Coordinates of C-alpha atoms in Angstrom, one line a residue:
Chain P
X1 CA 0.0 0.0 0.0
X2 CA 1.1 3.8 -0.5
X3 CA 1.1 5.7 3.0
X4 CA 1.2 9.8 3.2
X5 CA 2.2 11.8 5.6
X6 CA 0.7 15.5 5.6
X7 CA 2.9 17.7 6.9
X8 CA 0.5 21.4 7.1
X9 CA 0.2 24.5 8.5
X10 CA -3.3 25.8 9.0
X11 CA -4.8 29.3 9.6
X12 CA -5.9 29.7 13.0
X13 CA -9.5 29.5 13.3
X14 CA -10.4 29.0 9.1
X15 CA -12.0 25.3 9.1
X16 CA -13.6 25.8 5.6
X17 CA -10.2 27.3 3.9
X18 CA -8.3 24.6 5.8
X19 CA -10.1 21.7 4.6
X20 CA -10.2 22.9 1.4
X21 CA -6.4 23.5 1.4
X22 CA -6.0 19.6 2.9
X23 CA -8.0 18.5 0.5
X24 CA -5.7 20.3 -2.6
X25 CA -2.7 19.2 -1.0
X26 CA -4.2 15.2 -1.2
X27 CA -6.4 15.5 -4.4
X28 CA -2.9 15.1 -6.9
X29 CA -1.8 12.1 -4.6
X30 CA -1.9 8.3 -5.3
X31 CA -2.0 6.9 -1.5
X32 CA -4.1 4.2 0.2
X33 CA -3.7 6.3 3.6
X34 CA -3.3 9.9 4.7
X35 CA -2.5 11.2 8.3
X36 CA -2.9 14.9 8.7
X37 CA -1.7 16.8 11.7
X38 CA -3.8 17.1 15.1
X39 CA -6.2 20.0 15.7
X40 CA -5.8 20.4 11.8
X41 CA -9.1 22.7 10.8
X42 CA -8.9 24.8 13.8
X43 CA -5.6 25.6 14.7
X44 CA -4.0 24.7 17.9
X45 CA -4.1 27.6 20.4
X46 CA -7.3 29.1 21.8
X47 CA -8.0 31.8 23.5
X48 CA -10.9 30.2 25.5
X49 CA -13.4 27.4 25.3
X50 CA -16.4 29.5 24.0
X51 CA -13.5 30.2 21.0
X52 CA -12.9 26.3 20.6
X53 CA -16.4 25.6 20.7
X54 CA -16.8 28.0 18.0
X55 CA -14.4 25.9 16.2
X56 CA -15.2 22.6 16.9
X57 CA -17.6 19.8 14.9
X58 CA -19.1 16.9 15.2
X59 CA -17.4 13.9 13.3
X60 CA -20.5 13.5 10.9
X61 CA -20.2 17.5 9.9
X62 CA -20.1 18.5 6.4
X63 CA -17.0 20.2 6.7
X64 CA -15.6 16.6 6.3
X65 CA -17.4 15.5 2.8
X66 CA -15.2 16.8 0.5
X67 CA -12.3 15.2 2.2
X68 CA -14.6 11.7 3.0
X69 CA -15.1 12.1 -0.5
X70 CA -11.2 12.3 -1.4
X71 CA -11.2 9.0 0.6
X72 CA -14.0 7.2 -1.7
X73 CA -12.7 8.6 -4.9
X74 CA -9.1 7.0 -4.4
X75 CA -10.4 4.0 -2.2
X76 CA -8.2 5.6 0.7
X77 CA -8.3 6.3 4.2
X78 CA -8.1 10.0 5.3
X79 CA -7.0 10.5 9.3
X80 CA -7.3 14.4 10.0
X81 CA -7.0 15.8 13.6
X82 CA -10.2 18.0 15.0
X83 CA -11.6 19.8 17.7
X84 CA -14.7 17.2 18.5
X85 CA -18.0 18.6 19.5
X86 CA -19.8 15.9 22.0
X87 CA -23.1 16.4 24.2
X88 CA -20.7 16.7 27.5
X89 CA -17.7 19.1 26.1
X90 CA -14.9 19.0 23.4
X91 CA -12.5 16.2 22.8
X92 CA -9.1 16.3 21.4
X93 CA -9.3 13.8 18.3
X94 CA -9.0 12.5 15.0
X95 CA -11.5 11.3 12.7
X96 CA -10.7 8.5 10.1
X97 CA -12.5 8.5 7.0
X98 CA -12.7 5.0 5.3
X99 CA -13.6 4.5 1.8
X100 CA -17.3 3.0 2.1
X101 CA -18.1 5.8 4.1
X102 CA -17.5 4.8 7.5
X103 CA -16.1 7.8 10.2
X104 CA -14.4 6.5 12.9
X105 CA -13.1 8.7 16.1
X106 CA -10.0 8.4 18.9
X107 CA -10.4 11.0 21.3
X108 CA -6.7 12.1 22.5
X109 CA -6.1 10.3 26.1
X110 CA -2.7 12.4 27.2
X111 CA -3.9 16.0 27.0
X112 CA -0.9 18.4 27.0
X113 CA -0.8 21.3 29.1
X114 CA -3.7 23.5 28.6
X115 CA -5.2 21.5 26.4
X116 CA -6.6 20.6 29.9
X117 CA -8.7 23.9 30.0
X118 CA -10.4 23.3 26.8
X119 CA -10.5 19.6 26.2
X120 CA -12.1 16.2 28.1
X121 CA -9.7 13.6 28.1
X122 CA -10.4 10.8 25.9
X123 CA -12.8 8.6 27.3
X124 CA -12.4 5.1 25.3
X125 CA -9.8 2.6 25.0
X126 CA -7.2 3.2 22.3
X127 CA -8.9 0.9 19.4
X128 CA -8.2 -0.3 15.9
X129 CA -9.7 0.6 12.7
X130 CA -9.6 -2.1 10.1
X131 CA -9.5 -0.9 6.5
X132 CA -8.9 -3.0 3.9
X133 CA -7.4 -6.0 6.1
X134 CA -4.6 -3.1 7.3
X135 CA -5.1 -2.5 10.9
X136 CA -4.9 1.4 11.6
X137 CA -4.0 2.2 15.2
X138 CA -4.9 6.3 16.2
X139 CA -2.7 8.3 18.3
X140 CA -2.1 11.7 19.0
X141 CA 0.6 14.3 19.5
X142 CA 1.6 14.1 23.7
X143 CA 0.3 10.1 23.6
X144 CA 3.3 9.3 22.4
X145 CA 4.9 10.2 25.3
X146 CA 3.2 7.3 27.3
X147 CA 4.5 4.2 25.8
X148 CA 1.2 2.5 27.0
X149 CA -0.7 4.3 24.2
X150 CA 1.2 2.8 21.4
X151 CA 2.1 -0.7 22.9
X152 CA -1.6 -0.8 24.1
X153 CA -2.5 -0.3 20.0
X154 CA 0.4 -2.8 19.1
X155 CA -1.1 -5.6 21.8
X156 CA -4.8 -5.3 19.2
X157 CA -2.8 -5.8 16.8
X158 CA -2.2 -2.5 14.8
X159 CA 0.4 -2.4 11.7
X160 CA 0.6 1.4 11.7
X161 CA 0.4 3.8 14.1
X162 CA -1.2 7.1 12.5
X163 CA -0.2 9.5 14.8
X164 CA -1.5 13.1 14.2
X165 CA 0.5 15.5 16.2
X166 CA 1.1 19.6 16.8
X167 CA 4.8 19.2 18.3
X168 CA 6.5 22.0 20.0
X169 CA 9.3 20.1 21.9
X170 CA 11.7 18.3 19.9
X171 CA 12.1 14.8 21.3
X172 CA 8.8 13.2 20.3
X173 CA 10.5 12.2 16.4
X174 CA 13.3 10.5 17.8
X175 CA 11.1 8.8 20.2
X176 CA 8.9 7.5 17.8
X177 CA 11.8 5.4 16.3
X178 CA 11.6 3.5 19.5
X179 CA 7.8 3.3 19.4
X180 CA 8.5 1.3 16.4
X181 CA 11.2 -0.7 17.4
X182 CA 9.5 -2.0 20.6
X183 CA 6.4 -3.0 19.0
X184 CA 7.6 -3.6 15.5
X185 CA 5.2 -1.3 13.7
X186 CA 4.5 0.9 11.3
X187 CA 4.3 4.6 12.7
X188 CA 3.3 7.9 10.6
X189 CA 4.1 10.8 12.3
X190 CA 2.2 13.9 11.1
X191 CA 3.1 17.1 12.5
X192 CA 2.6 20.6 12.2
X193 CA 4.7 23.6 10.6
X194 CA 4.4 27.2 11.4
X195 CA 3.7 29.3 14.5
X196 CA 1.1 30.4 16.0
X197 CA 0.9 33.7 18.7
X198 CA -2.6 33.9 20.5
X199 CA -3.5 33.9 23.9
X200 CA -0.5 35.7 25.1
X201 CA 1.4 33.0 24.0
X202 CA 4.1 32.2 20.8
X203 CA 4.4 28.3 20.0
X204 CA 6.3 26.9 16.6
X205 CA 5.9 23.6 15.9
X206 CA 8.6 21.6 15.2
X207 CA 7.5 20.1 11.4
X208 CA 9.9 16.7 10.9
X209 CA 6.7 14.2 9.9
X210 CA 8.2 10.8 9.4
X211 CA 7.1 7.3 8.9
X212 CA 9.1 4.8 10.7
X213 CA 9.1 0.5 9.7
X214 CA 8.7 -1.6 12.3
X215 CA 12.8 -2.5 12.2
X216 CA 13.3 1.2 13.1
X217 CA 14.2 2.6 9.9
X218 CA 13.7 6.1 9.6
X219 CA 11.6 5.7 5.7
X220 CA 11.7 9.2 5.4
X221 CA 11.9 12.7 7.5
X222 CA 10.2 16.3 6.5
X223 CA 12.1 19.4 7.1
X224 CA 11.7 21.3 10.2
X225 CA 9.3 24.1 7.9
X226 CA 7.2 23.5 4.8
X227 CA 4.3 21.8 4.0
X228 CA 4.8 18.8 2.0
X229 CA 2.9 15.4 1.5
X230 CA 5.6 12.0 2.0
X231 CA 4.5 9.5 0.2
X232 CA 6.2 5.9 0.6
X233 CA 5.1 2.5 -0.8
X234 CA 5.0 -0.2 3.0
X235 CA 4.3 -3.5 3.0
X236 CA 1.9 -3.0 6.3
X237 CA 2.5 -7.8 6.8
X238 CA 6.0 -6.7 7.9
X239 CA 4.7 -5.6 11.2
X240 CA 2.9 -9.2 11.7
X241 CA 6.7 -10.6 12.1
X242 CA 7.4 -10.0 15.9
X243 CA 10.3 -12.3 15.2
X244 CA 13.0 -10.3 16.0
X245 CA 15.1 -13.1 16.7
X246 CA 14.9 -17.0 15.8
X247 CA 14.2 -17.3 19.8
X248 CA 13.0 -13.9 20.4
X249 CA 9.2 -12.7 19.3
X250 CA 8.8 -9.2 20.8
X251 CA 5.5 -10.5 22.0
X252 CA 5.4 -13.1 22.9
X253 CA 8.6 -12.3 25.1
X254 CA 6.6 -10.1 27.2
X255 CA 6.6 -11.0 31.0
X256 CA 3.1 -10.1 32.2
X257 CA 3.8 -12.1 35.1
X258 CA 6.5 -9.6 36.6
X259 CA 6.1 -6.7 35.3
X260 CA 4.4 -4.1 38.0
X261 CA 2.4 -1.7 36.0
X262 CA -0.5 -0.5 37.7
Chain S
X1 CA 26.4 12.5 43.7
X2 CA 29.0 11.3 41.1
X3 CA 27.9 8.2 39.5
X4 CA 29.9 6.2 36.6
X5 CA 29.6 4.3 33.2
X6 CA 32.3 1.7 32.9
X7 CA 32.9 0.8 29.6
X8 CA 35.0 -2.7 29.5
X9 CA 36.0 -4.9 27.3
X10 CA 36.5 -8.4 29.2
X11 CA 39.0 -11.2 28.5
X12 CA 36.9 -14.1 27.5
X13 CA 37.0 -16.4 30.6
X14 CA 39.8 -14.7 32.4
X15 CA 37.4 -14.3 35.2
X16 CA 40.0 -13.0 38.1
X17 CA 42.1 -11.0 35.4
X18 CA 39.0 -9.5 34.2
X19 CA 38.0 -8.5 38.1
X20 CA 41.5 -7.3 38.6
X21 CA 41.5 -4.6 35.6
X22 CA 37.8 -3.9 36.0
X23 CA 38.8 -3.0 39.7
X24 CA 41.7 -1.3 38.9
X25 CA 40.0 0.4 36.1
X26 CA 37.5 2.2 38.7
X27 CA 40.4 2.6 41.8
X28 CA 41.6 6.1 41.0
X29 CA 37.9 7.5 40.2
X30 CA 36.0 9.3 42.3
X31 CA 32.2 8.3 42.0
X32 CA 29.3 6.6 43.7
X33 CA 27.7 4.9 42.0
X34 CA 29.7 2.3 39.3
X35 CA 27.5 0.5 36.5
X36 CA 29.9 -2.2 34.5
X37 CA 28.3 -4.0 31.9
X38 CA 26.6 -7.3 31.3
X39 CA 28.9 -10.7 31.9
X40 CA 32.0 -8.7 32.2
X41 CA 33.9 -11.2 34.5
X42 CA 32.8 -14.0 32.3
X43 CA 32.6 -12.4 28.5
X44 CA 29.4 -13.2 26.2
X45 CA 29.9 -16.2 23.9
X46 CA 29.4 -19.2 25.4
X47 CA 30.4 -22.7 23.5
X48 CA 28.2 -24.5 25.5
X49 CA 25.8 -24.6 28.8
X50 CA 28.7 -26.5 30.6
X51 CA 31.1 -24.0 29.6
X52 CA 28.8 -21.4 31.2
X53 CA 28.6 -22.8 34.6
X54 CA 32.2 -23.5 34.7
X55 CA 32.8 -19.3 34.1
X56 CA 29.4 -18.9 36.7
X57 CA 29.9 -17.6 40.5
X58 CA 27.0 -17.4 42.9
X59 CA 26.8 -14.0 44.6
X60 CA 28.7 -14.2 47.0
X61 CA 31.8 -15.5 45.7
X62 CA 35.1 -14.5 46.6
X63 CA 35.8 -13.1 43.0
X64 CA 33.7 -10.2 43.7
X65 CA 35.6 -9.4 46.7
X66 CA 37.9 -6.9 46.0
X67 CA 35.0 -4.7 44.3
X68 CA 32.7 -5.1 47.2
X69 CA 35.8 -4.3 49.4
X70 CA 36.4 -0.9 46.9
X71 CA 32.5 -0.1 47.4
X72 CA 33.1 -0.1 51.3
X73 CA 36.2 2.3 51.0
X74 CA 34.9 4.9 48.9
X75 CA 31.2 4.6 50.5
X76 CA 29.8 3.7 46.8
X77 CA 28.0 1.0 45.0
X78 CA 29.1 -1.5 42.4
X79 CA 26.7 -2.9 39.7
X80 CA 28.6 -5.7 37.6
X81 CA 27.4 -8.0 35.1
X82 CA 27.7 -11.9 35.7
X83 CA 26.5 -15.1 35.2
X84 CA 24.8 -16.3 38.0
X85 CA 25.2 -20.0 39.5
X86 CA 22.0 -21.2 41.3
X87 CA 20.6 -24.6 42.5
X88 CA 18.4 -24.4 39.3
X89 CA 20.5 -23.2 36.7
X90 CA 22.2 -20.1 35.5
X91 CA 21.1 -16.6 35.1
X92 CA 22.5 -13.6 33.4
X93 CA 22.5 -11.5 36.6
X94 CA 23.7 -8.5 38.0
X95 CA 25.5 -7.9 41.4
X96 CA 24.8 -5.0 43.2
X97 CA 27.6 -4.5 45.9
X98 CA 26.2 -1.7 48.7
X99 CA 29.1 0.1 50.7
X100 CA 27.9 -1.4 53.7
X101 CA 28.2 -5.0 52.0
X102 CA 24.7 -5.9 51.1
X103 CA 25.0 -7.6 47.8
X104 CA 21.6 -8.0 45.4
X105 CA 20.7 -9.3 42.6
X106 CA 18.6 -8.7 39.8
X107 CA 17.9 -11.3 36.9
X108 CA 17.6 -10.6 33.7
X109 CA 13.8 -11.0 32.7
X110 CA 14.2 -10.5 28.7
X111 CA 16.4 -12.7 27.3
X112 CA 18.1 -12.6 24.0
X113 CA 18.6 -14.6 21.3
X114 CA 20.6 -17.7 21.9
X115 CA 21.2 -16.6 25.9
X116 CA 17.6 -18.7 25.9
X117 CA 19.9 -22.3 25.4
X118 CA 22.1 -21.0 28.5
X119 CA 20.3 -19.1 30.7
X120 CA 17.1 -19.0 32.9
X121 CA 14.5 -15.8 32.2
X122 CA 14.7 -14.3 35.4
X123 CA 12.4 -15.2 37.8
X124 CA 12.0 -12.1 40.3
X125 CA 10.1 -8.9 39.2
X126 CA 11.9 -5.7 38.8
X127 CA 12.8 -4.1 42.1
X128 CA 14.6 -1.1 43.9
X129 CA 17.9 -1.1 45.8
X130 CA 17.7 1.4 48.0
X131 CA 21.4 3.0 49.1
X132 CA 22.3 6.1 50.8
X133 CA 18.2 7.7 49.8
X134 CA 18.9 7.3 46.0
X135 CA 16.6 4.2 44.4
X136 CA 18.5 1.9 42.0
X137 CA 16.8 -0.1 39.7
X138 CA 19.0 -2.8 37.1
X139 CA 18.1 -3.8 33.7
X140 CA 20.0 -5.8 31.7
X141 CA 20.6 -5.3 28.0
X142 CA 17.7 -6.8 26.1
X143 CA 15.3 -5.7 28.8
X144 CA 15.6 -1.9 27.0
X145 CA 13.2 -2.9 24.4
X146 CA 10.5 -3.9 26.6
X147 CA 9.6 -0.3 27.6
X148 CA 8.0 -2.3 30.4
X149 CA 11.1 -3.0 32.5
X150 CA 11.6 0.2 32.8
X151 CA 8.3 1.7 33.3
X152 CA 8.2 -1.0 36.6
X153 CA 11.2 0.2 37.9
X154 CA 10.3 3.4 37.5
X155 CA 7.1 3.0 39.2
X156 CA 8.5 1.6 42.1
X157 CA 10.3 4.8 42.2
X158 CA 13.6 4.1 40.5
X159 CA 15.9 7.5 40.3
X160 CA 18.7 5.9 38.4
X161 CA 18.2 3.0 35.8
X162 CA 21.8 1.2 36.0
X163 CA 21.6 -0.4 32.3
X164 CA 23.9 -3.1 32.5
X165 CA 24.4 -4.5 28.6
X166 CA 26.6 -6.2 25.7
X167 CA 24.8 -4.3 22.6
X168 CA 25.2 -5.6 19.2
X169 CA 22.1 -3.8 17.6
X170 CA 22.5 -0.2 17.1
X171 CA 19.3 0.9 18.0
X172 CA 19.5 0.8 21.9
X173 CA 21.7 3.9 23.1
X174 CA 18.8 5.8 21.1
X175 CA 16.3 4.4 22.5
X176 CA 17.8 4.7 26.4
X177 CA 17.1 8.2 25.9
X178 CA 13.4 7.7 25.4
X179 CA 13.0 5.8 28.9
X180 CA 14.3 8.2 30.5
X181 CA 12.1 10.6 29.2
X182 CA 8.8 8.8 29.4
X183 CA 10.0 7.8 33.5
X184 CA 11.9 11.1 33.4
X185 CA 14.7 9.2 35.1
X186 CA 18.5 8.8 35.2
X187 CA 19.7 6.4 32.9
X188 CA 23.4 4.9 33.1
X189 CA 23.9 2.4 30.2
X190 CA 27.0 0.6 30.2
X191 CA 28.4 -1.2 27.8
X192 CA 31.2 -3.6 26.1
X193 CA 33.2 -3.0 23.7
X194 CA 35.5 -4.9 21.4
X195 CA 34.8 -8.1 19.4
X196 CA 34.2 -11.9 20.2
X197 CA 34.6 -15.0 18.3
X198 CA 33.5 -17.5 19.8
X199 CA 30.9 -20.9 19.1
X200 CA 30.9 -20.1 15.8
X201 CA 30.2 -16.7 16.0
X202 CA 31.5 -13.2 15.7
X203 CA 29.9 -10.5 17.3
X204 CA 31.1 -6.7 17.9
X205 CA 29.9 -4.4 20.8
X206 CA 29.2 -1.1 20.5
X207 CA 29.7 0.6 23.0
X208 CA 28.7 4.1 23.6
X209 CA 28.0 3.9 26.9
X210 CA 26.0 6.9 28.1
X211 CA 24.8 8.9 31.0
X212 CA 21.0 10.2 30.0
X213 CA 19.1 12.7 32.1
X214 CA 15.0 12.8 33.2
X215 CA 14.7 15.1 30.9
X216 CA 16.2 13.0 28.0
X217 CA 19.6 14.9 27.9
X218 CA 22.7 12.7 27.1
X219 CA 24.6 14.1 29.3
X220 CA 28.0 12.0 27.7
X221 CA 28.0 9.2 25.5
X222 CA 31.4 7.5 25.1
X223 CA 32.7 5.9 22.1
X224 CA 32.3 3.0 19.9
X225 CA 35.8 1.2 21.3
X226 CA 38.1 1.6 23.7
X227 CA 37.5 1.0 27.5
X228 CA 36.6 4.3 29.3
X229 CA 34.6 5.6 32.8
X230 CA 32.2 8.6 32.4
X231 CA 31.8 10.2 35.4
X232 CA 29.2 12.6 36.3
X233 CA 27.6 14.6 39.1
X234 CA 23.9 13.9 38.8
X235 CA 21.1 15.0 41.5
X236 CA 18.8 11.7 41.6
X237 CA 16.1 13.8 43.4
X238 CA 15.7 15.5 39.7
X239 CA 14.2 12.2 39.0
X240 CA 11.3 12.9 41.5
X241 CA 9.9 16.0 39.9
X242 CA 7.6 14.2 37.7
X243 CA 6.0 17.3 36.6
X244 CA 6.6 17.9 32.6
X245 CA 4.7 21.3 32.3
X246 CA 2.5 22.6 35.1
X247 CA -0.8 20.7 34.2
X248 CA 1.0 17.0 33.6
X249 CA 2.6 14.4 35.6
X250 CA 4.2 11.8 33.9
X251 CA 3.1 9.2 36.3
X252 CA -0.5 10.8 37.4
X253 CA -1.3 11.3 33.7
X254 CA -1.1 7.4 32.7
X255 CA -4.5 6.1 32.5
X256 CA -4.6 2.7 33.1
X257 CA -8.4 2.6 33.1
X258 CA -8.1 2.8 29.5
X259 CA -4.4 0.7 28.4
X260 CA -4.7 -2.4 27.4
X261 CA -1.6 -4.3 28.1
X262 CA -2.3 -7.4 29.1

């Protein structure tokens, strides 16, 4: 299959111009899967919850169709990062787009910072999405940081881990590598570009998308600034071979029975 | 406190000689805390189980004498690599030696590769070594890649992850950095250096021992070859402040209402 990582900068607070602008940047692309960054309609800094509200959708919006559309059109899945309107408050999330229609949500678990103000934290169980026999694993930005997120996807079986993020420190890239390496998987790193200044504060994010095999392999790395689209051919079976040794499976090696993790 | 990275290359089977140089190696430093890597009385590539046991102490054997003696005079500790002799079999074990003469043991859990034919999986979970108010917790090569071993040490409070390893992947130094910044813990990773062939085999360490801080900093990483001892002054208590930015604790953040990790 072809993966893509979007690598975007949005304007604060323009969700139609946004989504159109995601949906130019995929439309001359051949890929069976795009990530796009988190919080990638809205913009990442608000000024107050009334503002994210303002800003926010519900998953089934129409503000999705023409990129839903993208996804039936090339018989791809589309992951883009939101602000997620719910009956009880806003969530943190990403909304996968399959191509027979289905929309599919992770809300974010690890809320960074003062995301806390604005956002619940997620309320489900990470969970896979199975498109096309490929199981799709959602993370985003700070879960990464938690290495229960991603082995927690890994254990249900995920081959990639679509990880929209809006990175401002600089470790997270480096520490995806690992993320791959422990649980032999796919991972798509999607991160913003640009800075933003609201709220009486100045945040650049730190750009470097990257998609990662399951050996470790850094498949490729965006710049630090620029939007761009990578776009790499994966064999997504390669992450089924835990074998990392003839006597070791990364798995199956596990030691449930000692480890204290509570 | 100062505490230490030995990097050693060991004479395959020379036992006393290799205690002799690895104590006079460490002698005329000033430290306390010294982390020596995996097997280094014994070296790596065994011929055979038999072979094994005849290079395999129990704990307290007289060979560790003379660095259990160095701990008491300098009020330190001593972590060394060994293979263990017990009534059952053999582990790959480290000795911690505790200026006031305690010596424990911790077994490595993950084993790797063809270890499996010689040694037992450690049997014992994770635990701390308390000395002098700082909490050690050992690992042992392999375990790096099971981001679990160190997430239970660190839950039981570990300040300082004494790493303990014979690396022949590349990947591990790396990732090192990345457990100490998900535990936001002191890592000390100590490793070999030089080549073995041996049963067949030929295998080359790669040393690059390192000293990483909570905050994922390496603070020095040696070389490739040669035998060297890093030696830094590091405040454990650094490892306490699990507080990342003013809304999120590393360990209060994890939600393990919603991981699955079984």
């Amino acid at each position: 299959m072809r993966a893509a990582a979007v690598q975007f900068e949005p304007v604060f607070g323009d969700i139609e111009g946004n989504a159109r602008r995601l949906a130019g940047l995929i439309e001359p692309v051949d890929a069976d899967l795009f990530v796009m960054p988190e919080l990638a309609l809205s913009g990442y800094l608000f000024e107050s919850t009334e503002e994210a509200e303002g800003l926010s959708q519900p998953p089934e919006s129409g503000v999705f169709d023409r990129l839903a559309a993208i996804a039936g059109e090339k018989d791809a899945t589309v992951i883009i990062g939101f602000a997620e309107r719910a009956d009880e408050g806003l969530y943190n999330s990403s909304l996968l787009m399959a191509p027979d229609g289905r929309r599919e949500v992770y809300r974010k678990i690890q809320l960074f910072n003062t995301e806390k103000e604005v956002f619940l934290p997620g309320n489900r169980p990470p969970a896979i999405v199975e498109v096309a026999g490929v199981k799709l694993g959602m993370m985003i930005c700070f879960d990464w940081i938690f290495p229960e997120v991603a082995r927690s996807l890994a254990l249900l079986g995920a081959d990639i881990l679509c990880h929209s993020a809006n990175l401002v420190l600089p470790y997270c890239q480096d520490a995806m590598v690992t993320r791959s390496i422990e649980n032999r998987v796919f991972s798509i790193t999607s991160n913003r570009v640009g800075t933003e200044k609201r709220a009486g504060l100045e945040l650049t994010f730190t750009g470097q998308s990257e998609m990662v095999s399951p050996r470790g392999r850094i498949i490729e790395r965006a710049a630090v600034t620029g939007e761009t689209v990578l776009v790499h051919e994966i064999d997504p079976t390669e992450a089924r071979d835990k074998q990392i040794t003839p006597r070791n499976d990364i798995r199956g090696d596990r030691r449930t029975d000692l480890y204290r993790l509570d």
